PDB file of C-alpha atoms and ligand atoms in Angstrom:
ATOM      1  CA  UNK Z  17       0.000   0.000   0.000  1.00 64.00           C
ATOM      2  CA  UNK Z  18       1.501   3.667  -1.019  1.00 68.00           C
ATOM      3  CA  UNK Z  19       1.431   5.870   1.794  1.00 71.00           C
ATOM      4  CA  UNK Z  20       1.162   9.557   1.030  1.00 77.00           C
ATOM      5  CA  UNK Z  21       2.016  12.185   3.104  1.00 85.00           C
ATOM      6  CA  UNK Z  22       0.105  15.525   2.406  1.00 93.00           C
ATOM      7  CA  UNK Z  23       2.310  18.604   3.478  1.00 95.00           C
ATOM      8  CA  UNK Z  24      -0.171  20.981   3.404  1.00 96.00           C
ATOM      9  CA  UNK Z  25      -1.634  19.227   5.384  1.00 96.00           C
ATOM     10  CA  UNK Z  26       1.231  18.521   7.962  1.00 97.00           C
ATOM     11  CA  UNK Z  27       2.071  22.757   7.757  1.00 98.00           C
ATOM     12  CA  UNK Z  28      -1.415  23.667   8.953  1.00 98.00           C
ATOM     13  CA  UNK Z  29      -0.993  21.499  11.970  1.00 98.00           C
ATOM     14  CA  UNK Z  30       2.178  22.332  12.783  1.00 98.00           C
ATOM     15  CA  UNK Z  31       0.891  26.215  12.818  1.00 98.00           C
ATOM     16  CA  UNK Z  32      -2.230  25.607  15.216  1.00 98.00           C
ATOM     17  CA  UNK Z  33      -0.471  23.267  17.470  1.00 98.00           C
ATOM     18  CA  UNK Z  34       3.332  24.933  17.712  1.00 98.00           C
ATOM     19  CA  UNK Z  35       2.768  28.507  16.866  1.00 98.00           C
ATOM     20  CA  UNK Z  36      -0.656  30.077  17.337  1.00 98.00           C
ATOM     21  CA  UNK Z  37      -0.739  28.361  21.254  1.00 98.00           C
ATOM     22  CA  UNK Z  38       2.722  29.907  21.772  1.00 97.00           C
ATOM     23  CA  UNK Z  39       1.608  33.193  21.456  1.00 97.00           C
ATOM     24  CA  UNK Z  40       2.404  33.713  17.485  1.00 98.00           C
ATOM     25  CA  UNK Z  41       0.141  36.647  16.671  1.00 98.00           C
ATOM     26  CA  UNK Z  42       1.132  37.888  12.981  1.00 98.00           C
ATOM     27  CA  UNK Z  43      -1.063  37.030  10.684  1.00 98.00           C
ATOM     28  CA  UNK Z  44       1.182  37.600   7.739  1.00 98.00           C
ATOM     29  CA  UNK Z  45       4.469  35.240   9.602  1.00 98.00           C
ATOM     30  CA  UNK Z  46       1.372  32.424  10.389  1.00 98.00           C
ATOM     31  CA  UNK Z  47       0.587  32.518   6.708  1.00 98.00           C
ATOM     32  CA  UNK Z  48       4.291  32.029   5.045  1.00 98.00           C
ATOM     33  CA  UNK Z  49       4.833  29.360   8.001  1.00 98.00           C
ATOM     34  CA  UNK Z  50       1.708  28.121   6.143  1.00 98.00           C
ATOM     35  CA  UNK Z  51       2.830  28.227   3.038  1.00 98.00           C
ATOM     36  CA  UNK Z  52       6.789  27.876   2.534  1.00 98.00           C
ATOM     37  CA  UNK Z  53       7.521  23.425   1.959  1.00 98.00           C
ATOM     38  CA  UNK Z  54       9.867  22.737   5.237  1.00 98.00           C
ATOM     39  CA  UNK Z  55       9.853  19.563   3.732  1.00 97.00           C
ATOM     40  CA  UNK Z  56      12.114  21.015   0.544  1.00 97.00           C
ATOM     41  CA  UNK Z  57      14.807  22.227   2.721  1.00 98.00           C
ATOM     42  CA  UNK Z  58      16.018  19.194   4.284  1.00 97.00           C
ATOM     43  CA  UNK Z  59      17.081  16.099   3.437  1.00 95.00           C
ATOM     44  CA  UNK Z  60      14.896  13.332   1.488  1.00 93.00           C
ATOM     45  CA  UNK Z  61      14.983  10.694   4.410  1.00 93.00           C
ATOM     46  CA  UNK Z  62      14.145  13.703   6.934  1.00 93.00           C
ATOM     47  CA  UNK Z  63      10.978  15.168   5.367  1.00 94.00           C
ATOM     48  CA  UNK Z  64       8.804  13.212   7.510  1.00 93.00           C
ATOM     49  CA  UNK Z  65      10.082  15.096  10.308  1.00 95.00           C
ATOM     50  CA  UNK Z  66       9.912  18.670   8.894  1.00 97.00           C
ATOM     51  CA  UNK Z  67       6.979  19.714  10.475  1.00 98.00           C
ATOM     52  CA  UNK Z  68       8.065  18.103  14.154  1.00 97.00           C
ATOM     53  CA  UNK Z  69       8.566  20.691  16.706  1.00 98.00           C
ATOM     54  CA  UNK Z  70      12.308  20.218  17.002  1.00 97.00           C
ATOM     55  CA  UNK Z  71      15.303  21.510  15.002  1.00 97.00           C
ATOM     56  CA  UNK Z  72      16.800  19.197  12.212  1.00 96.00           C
ATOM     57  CA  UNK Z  73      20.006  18.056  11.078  1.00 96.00           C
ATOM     58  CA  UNK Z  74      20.972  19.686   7.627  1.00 95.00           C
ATOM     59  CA  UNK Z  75      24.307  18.304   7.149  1.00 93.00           C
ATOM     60  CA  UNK Z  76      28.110  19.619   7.870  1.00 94.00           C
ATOM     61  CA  UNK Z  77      27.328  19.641  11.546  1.00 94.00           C
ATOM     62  CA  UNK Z  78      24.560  22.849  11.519  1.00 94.00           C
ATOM     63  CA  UNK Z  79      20.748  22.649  12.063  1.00 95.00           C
ATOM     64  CA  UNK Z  80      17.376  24.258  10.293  1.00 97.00           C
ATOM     65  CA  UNK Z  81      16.017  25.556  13.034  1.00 96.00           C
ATOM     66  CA  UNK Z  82      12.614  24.932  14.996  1.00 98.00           C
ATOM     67  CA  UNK Z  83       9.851  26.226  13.424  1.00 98.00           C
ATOM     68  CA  UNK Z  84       8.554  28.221  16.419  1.00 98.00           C
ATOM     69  CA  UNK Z  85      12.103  29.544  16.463  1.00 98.00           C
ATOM     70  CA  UNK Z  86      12.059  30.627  13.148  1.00 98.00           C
ATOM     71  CA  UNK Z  87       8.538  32.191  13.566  1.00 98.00           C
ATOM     72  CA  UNK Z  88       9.415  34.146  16.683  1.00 98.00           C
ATOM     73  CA  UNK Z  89      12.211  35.199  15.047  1.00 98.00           C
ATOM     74  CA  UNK Z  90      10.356  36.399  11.882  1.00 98.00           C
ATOM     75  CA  UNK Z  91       7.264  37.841  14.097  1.00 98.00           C
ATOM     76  CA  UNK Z  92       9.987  40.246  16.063  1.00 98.00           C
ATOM     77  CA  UNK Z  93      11.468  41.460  13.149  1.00 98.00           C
ATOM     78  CA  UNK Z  94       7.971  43.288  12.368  1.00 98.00           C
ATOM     79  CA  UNK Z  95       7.902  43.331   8.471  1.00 98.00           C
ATOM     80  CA  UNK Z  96       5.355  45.008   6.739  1.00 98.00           C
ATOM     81  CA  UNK Z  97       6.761  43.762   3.238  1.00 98.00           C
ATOM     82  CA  UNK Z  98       8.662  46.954   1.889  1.00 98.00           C
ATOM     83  CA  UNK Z  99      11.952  46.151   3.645  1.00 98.00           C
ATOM     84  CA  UNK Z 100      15.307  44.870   2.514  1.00 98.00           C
ATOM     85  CA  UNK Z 101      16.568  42.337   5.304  1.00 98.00           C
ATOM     86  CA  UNK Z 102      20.350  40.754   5.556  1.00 98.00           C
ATOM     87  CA  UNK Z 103      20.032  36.593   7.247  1.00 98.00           C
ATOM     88  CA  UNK Z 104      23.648  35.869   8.774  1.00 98.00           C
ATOM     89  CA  UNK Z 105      23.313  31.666   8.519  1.00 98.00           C
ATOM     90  CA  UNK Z 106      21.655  30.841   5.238  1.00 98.00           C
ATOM     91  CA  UNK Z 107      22.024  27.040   6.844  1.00 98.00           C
ATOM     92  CA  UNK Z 108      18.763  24.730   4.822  1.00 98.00           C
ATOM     93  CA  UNK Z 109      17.303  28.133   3.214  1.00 98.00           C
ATOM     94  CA  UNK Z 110      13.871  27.791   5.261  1.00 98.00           C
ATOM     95  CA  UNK Z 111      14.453  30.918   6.992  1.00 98.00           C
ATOM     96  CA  UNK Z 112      15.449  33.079   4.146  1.00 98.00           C
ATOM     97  CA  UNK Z 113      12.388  31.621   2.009  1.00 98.00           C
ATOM     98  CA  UNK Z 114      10.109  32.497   5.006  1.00 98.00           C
ATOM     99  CA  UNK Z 115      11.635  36.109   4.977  1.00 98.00           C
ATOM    100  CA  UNK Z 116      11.255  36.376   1.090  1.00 98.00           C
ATOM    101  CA  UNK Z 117       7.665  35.602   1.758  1.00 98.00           C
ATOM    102  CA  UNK Z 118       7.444  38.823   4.019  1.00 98.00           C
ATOM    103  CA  UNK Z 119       9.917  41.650   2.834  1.00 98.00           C
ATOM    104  CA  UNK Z 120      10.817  42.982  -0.006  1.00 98.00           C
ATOM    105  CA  UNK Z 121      14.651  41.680  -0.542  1.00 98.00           C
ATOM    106  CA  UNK Z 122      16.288  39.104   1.389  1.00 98.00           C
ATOM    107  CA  UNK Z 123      20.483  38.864   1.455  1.00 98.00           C
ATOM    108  CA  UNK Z 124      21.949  35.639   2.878  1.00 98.00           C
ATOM    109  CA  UNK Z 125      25.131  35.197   3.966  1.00 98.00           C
ATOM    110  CA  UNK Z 126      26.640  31.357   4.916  1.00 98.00           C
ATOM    111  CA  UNK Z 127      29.671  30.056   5.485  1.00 98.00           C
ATOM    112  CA  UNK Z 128      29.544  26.996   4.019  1.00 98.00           C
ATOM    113  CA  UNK Z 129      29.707  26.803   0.926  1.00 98.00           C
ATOM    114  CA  UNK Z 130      28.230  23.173  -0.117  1.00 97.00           C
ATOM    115  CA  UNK Z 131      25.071  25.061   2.302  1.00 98.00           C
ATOM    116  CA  UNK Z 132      24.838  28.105   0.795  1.00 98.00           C
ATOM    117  CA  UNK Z 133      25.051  26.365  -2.906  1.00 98.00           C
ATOM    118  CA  UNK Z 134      22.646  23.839  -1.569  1.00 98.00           C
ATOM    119  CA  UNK Z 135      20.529  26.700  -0.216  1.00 98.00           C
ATOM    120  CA  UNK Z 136      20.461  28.408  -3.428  1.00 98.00           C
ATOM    121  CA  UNK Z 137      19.113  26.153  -5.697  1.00 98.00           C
ATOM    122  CA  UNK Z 138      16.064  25.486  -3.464  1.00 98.00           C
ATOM    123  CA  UNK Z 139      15.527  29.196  -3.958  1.00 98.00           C
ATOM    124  CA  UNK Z 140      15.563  28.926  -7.452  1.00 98.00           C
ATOM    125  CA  UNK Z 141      13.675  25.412  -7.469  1.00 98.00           C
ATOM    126  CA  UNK Z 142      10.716  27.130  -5.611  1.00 98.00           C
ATOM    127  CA  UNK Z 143      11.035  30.350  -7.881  1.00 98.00           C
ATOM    128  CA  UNK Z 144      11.898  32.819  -5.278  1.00 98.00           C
ATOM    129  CA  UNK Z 145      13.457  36.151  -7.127  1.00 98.00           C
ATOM    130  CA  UNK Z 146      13.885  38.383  -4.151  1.00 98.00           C
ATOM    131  CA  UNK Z 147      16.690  36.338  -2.234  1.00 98.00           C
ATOM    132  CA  UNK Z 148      20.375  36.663  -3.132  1.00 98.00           C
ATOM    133  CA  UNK Z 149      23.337  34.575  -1.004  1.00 98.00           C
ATOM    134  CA  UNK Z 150      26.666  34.391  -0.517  1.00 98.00           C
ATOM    135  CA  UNK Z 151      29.345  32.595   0.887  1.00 98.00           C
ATOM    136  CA  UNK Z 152      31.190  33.875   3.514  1.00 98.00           C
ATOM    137  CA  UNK Z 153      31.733  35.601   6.440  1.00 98.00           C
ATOM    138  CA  UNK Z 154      28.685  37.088   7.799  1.00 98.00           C
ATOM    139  CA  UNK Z 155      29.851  38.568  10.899  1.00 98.00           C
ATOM    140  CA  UNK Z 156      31.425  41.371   8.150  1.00 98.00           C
ATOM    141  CA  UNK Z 157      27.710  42.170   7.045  1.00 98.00           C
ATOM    142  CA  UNK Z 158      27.432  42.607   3.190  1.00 98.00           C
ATOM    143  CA  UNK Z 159      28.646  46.138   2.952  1.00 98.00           C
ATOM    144  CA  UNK Z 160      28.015  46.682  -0.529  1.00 98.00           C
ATOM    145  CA  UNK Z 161      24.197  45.922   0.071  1.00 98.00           C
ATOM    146  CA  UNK Z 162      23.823  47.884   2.871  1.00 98.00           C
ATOM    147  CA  UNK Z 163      21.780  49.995   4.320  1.00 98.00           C
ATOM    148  CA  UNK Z 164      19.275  46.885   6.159  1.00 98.00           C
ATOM    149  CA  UNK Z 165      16.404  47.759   7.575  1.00 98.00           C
ATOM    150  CA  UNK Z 166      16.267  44.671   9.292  1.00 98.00           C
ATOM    151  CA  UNK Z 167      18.820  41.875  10.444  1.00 98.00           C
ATOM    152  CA  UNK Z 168      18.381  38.687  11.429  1.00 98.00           C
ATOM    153  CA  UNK Z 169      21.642  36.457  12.912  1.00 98.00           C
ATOM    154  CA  UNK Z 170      20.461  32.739  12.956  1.00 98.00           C
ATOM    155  CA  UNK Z 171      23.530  30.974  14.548  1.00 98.00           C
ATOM    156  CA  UNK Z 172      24.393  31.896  18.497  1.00 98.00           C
ATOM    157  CA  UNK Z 173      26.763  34.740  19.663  1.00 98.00           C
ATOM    158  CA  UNK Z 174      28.216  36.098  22.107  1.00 97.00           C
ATOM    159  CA  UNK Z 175      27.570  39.560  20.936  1.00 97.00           C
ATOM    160  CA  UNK Z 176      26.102  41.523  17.935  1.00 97.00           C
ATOM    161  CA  UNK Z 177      29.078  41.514  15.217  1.00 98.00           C
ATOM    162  CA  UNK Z 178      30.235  45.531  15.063  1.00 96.00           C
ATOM    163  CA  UNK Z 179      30.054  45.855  11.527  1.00 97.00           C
ATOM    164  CA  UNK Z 180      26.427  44.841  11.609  1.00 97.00           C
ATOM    165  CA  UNK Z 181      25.112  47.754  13.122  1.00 95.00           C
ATOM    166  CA  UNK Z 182      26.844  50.041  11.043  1.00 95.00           C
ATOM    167  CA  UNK Z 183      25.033  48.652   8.371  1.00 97.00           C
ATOM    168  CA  UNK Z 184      21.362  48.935   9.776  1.00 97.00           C
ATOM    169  CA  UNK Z 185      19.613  51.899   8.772  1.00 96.00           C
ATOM    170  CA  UNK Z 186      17.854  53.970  10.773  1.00 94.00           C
ATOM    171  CA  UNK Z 187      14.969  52.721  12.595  1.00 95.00           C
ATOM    172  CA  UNK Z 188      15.730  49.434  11.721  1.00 97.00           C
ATOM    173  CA  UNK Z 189      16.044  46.241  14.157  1.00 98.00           C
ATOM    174  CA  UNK Z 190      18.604  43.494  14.769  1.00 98.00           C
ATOM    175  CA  UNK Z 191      17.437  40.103  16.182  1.00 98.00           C
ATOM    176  CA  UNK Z 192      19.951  37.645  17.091  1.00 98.00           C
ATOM    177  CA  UNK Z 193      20.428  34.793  19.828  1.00 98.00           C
ATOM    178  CA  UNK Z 194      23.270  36.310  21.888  1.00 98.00           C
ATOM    179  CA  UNK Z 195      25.022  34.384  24.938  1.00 98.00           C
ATOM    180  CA  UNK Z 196      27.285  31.885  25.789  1.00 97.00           C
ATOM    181  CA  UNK Z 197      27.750  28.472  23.270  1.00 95.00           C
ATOM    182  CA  UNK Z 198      25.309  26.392  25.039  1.00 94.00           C
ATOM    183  CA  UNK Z 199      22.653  29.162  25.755  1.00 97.00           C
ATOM    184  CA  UNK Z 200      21.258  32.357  24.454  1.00 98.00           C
ATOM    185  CA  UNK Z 201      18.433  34.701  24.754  1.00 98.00           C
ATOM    186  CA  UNK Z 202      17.073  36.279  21.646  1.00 98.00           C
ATOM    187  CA  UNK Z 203      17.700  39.975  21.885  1.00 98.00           C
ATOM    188  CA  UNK Z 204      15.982  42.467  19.669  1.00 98.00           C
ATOM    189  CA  UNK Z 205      18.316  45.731  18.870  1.00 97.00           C
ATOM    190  CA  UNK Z 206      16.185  49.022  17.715  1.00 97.00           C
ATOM    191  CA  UNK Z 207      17.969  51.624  16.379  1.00 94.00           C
ATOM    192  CA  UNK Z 208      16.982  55.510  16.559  1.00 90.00           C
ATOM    193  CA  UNK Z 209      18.528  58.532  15.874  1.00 84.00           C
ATOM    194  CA  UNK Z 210      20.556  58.965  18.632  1.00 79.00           C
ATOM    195  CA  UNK Z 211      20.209  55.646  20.467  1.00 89.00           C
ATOM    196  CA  UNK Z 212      19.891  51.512  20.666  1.00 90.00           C
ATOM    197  CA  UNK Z 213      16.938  49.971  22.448  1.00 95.00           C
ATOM    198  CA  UNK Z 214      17.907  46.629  23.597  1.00 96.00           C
ATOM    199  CA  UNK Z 215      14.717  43.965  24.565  1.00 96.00           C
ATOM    200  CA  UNK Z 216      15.922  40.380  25.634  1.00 96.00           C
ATOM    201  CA  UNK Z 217      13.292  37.419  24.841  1.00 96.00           C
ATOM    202  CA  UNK Z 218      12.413  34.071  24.130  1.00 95.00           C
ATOM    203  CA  UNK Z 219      15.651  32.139  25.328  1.00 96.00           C
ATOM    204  CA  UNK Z 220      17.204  29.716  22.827  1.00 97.00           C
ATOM    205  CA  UNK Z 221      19.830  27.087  21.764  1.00 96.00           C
ATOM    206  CA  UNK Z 222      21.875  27.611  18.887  1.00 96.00           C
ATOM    207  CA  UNK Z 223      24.706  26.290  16.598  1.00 96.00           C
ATOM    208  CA  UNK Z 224      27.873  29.399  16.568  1.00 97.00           C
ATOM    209  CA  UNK Z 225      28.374  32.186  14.928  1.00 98.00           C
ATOM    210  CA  UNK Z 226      31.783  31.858  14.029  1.00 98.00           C
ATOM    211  CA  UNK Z 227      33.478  34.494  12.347  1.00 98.00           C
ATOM    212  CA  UNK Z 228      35.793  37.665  12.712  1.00 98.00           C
ATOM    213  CA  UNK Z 229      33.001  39.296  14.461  1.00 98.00           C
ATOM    214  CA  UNK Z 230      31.412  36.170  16.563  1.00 98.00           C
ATOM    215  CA  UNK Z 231      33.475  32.721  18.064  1.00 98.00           C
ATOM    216  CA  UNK Z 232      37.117  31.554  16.724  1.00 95.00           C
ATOM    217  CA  UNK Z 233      36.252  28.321  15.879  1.00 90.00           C
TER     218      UNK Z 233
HETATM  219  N1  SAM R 310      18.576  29.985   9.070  1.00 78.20           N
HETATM  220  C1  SAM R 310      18.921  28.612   8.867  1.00 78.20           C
HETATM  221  C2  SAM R 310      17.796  27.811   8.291  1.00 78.20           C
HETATM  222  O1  SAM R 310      16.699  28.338   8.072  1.00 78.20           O
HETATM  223  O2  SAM R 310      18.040  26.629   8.025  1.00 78.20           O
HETATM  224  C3  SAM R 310      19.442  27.944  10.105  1.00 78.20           C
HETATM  225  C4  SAM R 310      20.794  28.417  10.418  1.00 78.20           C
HETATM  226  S1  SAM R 310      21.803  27.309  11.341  1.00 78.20           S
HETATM  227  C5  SAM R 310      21.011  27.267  12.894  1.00 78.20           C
HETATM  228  C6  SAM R 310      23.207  28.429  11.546  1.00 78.20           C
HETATM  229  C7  SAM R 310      23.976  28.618  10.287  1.00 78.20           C
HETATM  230  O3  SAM R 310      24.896  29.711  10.487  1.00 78.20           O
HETATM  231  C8  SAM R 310      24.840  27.427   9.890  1.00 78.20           C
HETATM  232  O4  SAM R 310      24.503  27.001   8.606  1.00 78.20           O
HETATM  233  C9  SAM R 310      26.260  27.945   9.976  1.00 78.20           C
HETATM  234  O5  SAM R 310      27.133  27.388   9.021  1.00 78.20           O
HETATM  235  C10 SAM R 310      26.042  29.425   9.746  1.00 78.20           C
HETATM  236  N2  SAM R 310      27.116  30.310  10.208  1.00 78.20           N
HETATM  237  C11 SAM R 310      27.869  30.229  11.329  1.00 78.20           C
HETATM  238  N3  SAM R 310      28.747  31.247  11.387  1.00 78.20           N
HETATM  239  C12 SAM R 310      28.538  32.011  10.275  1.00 78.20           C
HETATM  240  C13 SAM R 310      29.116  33.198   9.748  1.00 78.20           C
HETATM  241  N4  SAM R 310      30.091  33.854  10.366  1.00 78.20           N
HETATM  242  N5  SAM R 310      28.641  33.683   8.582  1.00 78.20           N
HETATM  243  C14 SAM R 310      27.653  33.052   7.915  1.00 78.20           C
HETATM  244  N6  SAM R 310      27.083  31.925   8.345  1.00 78.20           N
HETATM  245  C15 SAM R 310      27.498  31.398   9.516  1.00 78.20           C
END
């Protein structure tokens, strides 16, 4: 007997059951959580876990993340759809598709290069024209993109990389999970005129940001 598996399906579930009872308000982050495959970003013998609540294996020792991670995530950033947003830690692609889904251009920056490659294609399977990546180090920013109006750091750190905020513009907002390498908070950075405004959340668990800018190694 075939046994089919209907992703739409699988999505819808995961967004009552993980997000909305979590306190996921944003109607526009419930909907691309809706819609974006999980399935397409990992591997073929993982798909029937891409809708568990947990974070995944994606290969080369780094993770997609958990899907109420990557919502809360999305939901602080506060995207109306006009914005253009740098990801540091393409990783599977989810995230960035999710963001693509939400703002106007997404940048991606990963350090691994079979990843990033990887990470492109799925962009390009799925048709996405608003998402551009490269391979390197992300704790540099992308200077020659910048201004952001928003920046999201997907790997942990143990603070925001300098060159980062230099290239938010004004008004705009960092997220990123910032602590030690076994735990971090997620901390939301607003920028204004003449200050930062720093809000700590949703604590978290993630893989390091390694870089000039984040861990050695
Ligand atoms: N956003 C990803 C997704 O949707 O699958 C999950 C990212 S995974 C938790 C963290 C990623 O950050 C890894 O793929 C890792 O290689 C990458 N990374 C770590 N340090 C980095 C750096 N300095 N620049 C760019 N990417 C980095």
């Amino acid at each position: 007997m075939e046994f089919v598996v209907d992703f739409k399906e699988l999505r819808e579930l995961m967004v009552k059951t993980q997000l909305i009872p979590r306190g996921i308000t944003d109607e526009r982050v419930l909907n691309a959580m809706k819609k974006v495959p999980r399935h397409v970003f990992v591997d073929d013998n993982m798909q029937y876990k891409a809708y568990d609540d947990m974070a995944l294996s994606i290969g080369e020792g780094q993770t997609i993340s958990q899907p109420y991670m990557v919502a809360v995530m999305t939901e602080l950033l506060d995207l109306t759809g006009t914005e253009r947003v740098l990801e540091i830690g393409t990783g599977s692609g989810y995230q960035g598709a999710i963001l693509a889904e939400l703002a106007k251009e997404v940048y991606t920056i990963e350090r691994v290069s079979v990843l990033a490659d990887r990470a492109e294609d799925k962009f390009n399977s799925l048709g996405y024209k608003n998402i551009k990546v490269k391979t390197g180090d992300g704790t540099l920013g992308w200077p020659e993109e910048s201004p952001f109006d928003r920046i999201i750091i997907t790997a942990g750190t143990p603070k925001i990389p300098e060159p980062l905020f230099k290239q938010l513009s004004e008004d705009g907002i960092i997220i990123a999970p910032v602590g030690d390498r076994f735990s971090q908070q997620l901390l939301k950075v607003r920028k204004s005129k003449d200050n930062l405004h720093e809000d700590f959340h949703t604590p978290c668990v993630f893989v390091p940001l390694i870089g000039k800018y984040g861990w050695n190694s």
